XYZ file of N, CA and C in Angstrom:
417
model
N 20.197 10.668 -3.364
C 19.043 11.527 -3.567
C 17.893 10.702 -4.135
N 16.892 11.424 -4.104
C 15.385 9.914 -4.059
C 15.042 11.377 -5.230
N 13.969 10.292 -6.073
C 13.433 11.484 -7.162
C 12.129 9.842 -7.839
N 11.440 11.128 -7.766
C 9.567 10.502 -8.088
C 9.480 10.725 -9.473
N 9.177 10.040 -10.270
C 9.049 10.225 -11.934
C 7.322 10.271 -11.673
N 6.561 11.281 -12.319
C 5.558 11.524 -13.254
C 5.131 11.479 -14.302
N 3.815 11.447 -14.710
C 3.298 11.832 -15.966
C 2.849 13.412 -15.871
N 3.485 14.585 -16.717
C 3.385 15.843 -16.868
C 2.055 16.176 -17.567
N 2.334 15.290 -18.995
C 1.097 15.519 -19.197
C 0.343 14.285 -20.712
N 0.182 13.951 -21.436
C -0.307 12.599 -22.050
C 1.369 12.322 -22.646
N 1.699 11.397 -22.644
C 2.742 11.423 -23.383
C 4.337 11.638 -22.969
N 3.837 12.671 -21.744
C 5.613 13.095 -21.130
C 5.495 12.570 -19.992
N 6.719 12.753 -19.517
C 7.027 12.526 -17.852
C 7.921 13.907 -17.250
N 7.845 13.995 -15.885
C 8.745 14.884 -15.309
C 8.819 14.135 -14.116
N 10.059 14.197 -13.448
C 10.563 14.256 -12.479
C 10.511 15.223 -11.183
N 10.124 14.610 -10.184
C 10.243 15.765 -8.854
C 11.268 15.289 -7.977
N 12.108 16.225 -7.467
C 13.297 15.633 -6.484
C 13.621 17.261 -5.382
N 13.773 16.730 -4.115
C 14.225 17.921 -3.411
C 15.046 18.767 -4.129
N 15.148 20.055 -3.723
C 16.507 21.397 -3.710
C 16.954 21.349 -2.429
N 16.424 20.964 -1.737
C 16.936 21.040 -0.068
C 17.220 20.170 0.388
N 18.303 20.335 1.718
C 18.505 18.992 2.683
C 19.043 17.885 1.775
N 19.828 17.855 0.582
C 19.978 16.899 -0.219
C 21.447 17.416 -0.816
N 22.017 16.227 -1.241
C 23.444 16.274 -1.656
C 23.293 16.761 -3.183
N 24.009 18.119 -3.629
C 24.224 18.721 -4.616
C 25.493 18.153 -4.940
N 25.594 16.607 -6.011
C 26.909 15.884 -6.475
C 26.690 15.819 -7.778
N 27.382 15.498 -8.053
C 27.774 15.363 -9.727
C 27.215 14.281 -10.510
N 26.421 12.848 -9.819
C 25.785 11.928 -10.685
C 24.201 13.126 -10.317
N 23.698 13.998 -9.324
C 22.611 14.698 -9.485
C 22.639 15.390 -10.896
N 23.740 16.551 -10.864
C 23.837 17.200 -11.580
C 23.851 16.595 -13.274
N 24.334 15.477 -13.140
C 23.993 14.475 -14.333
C 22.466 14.482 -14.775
N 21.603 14.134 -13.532
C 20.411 13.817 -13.881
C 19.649 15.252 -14.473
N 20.049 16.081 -13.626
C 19.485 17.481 -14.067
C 20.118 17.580 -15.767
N 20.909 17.342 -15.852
C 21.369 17.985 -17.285
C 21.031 17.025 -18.127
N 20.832 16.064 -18.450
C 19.713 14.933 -19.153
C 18.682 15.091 -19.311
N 18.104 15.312 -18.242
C 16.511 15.688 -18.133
C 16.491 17.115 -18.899
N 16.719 17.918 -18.319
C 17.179 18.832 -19.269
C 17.109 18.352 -21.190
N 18.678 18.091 -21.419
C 18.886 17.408 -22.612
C 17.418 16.609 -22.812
N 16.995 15.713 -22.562
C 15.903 15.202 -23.167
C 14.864 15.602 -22.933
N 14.222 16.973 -22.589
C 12.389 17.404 -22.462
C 11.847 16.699 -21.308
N 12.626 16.505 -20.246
C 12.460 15.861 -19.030
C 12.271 16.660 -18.187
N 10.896 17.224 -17.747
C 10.221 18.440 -17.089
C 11.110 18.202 -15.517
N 11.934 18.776 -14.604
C 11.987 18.739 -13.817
C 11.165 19.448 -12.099
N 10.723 19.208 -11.214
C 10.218 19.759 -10.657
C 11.501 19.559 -9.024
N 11.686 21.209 -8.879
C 12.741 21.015 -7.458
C 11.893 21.224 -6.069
N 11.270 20.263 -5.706
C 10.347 20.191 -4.609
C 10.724 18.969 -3.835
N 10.180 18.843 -2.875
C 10.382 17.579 -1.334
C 9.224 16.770 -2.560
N 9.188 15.539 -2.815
C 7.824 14.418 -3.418
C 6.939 14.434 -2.416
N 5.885 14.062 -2.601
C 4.787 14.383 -1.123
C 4.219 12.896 -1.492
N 3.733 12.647 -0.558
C 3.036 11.343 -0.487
C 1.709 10.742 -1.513
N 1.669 12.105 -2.122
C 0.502 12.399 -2.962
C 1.089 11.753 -4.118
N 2.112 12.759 -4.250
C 3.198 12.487 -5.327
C 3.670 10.930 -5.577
N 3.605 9.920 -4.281
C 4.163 8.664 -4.611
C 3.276 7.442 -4.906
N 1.769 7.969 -4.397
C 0.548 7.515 -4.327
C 0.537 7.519 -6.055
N 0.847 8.676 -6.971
C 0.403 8.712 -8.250
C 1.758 8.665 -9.200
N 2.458 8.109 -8.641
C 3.722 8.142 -9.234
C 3.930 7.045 -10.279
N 4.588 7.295 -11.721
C 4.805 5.632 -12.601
C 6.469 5.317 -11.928
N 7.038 6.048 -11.501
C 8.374 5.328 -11.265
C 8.871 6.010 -9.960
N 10.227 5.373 -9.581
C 11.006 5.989 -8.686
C 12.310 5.569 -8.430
N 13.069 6.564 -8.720
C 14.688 6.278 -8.358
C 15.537 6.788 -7.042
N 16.163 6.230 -7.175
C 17.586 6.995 -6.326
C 18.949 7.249 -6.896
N 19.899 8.005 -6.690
C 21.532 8.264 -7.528
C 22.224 8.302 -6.415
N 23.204 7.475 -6.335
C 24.434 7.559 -6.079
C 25.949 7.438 -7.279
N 26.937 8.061 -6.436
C 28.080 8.502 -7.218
C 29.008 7.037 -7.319
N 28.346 5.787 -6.424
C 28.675 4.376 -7.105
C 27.948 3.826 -7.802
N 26.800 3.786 -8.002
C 25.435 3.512 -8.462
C 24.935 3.854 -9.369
N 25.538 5.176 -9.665
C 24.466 6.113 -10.442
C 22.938 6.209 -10.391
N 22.190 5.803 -11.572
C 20.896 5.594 -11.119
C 20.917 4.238 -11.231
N 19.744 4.193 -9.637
C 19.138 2.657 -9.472
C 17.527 3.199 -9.219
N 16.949 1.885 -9.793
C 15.452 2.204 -9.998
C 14.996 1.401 -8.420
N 13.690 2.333 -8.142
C 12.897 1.859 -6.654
C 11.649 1.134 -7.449
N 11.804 -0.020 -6.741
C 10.224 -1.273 -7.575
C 9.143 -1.204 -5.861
N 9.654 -0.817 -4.845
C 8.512 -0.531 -4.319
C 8.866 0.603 -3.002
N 8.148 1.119 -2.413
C 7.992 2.379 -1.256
C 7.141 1.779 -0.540
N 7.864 1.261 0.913
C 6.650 1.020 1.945
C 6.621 2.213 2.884
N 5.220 1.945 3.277
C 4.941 3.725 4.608
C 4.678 2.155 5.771
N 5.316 1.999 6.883
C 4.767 1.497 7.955
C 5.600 0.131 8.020
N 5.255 -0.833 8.641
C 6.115 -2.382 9.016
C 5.472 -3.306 8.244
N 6.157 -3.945 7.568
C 5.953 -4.895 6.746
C 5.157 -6.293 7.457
N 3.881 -6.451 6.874
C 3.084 -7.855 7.872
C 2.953 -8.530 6.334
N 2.721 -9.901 6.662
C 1.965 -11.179 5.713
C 1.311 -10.988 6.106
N 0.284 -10.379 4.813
C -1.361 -11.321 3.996
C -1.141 -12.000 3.081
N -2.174 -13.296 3.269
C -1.891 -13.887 2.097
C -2.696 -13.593 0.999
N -2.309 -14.429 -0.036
C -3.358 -13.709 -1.173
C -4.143 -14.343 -1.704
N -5.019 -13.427 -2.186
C -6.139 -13.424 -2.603
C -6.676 -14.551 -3.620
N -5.848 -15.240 -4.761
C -5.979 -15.855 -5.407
C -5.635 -14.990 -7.029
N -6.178 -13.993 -6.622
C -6.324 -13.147 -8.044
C -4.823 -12.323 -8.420
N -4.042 -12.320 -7.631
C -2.506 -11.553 -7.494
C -2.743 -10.330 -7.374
N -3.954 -9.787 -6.637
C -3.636 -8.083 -6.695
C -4.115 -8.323 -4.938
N -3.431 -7.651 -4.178
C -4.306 -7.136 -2.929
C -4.795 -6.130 -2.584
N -5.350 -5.550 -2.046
C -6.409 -4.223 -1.768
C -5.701 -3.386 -0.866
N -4.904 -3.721 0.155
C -3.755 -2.802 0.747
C -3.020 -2.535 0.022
N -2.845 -2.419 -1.133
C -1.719 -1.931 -2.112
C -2.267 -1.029 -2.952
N -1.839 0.110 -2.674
C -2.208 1.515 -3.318
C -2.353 0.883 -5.471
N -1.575 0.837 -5.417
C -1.249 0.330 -6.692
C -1.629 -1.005 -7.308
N -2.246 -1.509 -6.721
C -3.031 -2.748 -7.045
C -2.274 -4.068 -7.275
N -0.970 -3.680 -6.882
C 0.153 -4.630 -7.572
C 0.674 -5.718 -6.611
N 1.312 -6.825 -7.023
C 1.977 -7.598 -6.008
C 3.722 -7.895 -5.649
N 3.973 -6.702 -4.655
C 5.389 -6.558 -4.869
C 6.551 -7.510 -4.276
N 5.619 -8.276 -3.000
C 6.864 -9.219 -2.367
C 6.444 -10.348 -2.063
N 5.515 -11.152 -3.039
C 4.622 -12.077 -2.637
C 3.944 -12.332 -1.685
N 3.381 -11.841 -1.479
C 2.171 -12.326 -0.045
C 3.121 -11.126 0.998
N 4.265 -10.699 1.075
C 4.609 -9.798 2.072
C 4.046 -8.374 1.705
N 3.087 -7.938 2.112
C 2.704 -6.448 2.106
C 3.008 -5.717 3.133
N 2.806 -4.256 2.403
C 2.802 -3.333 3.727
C 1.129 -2.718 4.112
N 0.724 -2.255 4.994
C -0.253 -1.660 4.812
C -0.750 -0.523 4.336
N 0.573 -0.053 3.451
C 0.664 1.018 2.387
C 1.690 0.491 1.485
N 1.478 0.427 0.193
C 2.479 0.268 -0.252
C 2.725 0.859 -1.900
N 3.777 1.291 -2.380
C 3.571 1.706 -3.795
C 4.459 0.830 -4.408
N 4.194 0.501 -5.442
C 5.392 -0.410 -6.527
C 5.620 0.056 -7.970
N 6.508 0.377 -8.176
C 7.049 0.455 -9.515
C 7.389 -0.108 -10.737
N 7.473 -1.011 -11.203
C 7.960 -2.039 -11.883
C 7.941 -1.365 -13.077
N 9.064 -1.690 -14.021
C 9.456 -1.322 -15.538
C 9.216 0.220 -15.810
N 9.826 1.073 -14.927
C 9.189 2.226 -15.580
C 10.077 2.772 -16.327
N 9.625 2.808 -17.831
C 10.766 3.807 -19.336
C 11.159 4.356 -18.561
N 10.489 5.533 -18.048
C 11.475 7.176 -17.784
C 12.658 6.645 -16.756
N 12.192 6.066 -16.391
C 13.603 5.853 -14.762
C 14.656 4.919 -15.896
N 14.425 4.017 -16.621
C 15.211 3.318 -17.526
C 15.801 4.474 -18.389
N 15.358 4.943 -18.626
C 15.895 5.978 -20.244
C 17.415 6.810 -18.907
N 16.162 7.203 -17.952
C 17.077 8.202 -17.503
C 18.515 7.594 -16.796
N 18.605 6.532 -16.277
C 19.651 5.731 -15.946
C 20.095 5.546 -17.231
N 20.289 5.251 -18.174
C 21.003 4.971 -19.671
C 21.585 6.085 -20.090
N 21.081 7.279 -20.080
C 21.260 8.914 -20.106
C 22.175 8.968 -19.458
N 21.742 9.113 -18.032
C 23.255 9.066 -17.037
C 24.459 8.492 -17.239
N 24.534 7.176 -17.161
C 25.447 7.013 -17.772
C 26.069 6.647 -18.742
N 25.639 6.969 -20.328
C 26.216 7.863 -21.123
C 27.212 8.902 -20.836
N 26.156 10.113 -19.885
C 26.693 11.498 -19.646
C 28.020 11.468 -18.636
N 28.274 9.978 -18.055
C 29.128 10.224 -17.174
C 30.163 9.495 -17.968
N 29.995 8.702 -18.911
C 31.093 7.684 -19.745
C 31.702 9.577 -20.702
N 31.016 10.171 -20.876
C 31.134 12.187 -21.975
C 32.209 12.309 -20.879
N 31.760 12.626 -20.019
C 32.509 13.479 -18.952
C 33.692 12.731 -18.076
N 33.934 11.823 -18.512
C 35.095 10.981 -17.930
C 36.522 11.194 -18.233
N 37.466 10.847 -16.904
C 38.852 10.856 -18.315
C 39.344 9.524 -18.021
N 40.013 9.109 -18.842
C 40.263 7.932 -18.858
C 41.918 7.833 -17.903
N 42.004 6.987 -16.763
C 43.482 6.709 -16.298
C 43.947 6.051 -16.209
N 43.766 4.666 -16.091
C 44.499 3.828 -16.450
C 44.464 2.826 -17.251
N 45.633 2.232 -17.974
C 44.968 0.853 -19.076
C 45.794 -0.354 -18.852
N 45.492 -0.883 -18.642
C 45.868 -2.413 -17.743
C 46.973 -3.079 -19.115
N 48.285 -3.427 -19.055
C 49.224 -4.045 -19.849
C 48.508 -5.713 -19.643
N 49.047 -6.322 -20.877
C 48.867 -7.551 -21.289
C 50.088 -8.459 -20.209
């Protein structure tokens, strides 16, 4: 499942992630109940492009994975420009430089974002709570 971290409002973040067309599993249900647990505004909507254009972070969960953080979102085929000198290029929504000189002609990047960090640490915590323990390896 893919989920867009926001700023809600000075200070907070919320999360937007589908209700639909999407796997209702148990590292999700993790994330919901964290977010939850920590004042982590959730929003159950499709992310819109708007949404990724203004986004500080972005993850994905899987039930091997748990959470893994997204450092960039390309829209279209990846071409070399080179750069500029200054490390930012102007095809990059975000002003940022995500694959050295490989851009997209859209591109968003993420890098270091708290909320996606906190919330992966949260997770699994909540899944180390909810575990049982089975086997213990002899000497």
């Amino acid at each position: 499942n893919f989920y867009v971290v926001i700023n809600s409002s000075p200070g907070s973040s919320a999360i937007i992630t589908a209700d639909e067309g999407i796997l209702h599993g148990s590292v999700r249900d993790s994330v919901l109940r964290v977010c939850h647990a920590y004042n982590v505004r959730v929003e159950l909507r499709a992310p819109t492009l708007n949404d990724l254009r203004n986004a500080k972070g972005a993850f994905v969960t899987s039930t091997s994975r748990l959470v893994m953080p997204v450092h960039e979102v390309v829209l279209g085929d990846l071409q070399y420009f080179p750069h500029s000198g200054d490390g930012v290029d102007s095809r990059n929504d975000n002003g940022g430089d995500c694959n050295d000189g490989i851009m997209s002609p859209l591109s968003y990047c993420y890098p270091n974002c708290i909320t996606t960090q906190n919330i992966r640490q949260w997770v699994l915590d909540d899944v180390e709570t909810h575990s049982t323990f089975v086997y213990e390896a002899s000497d």
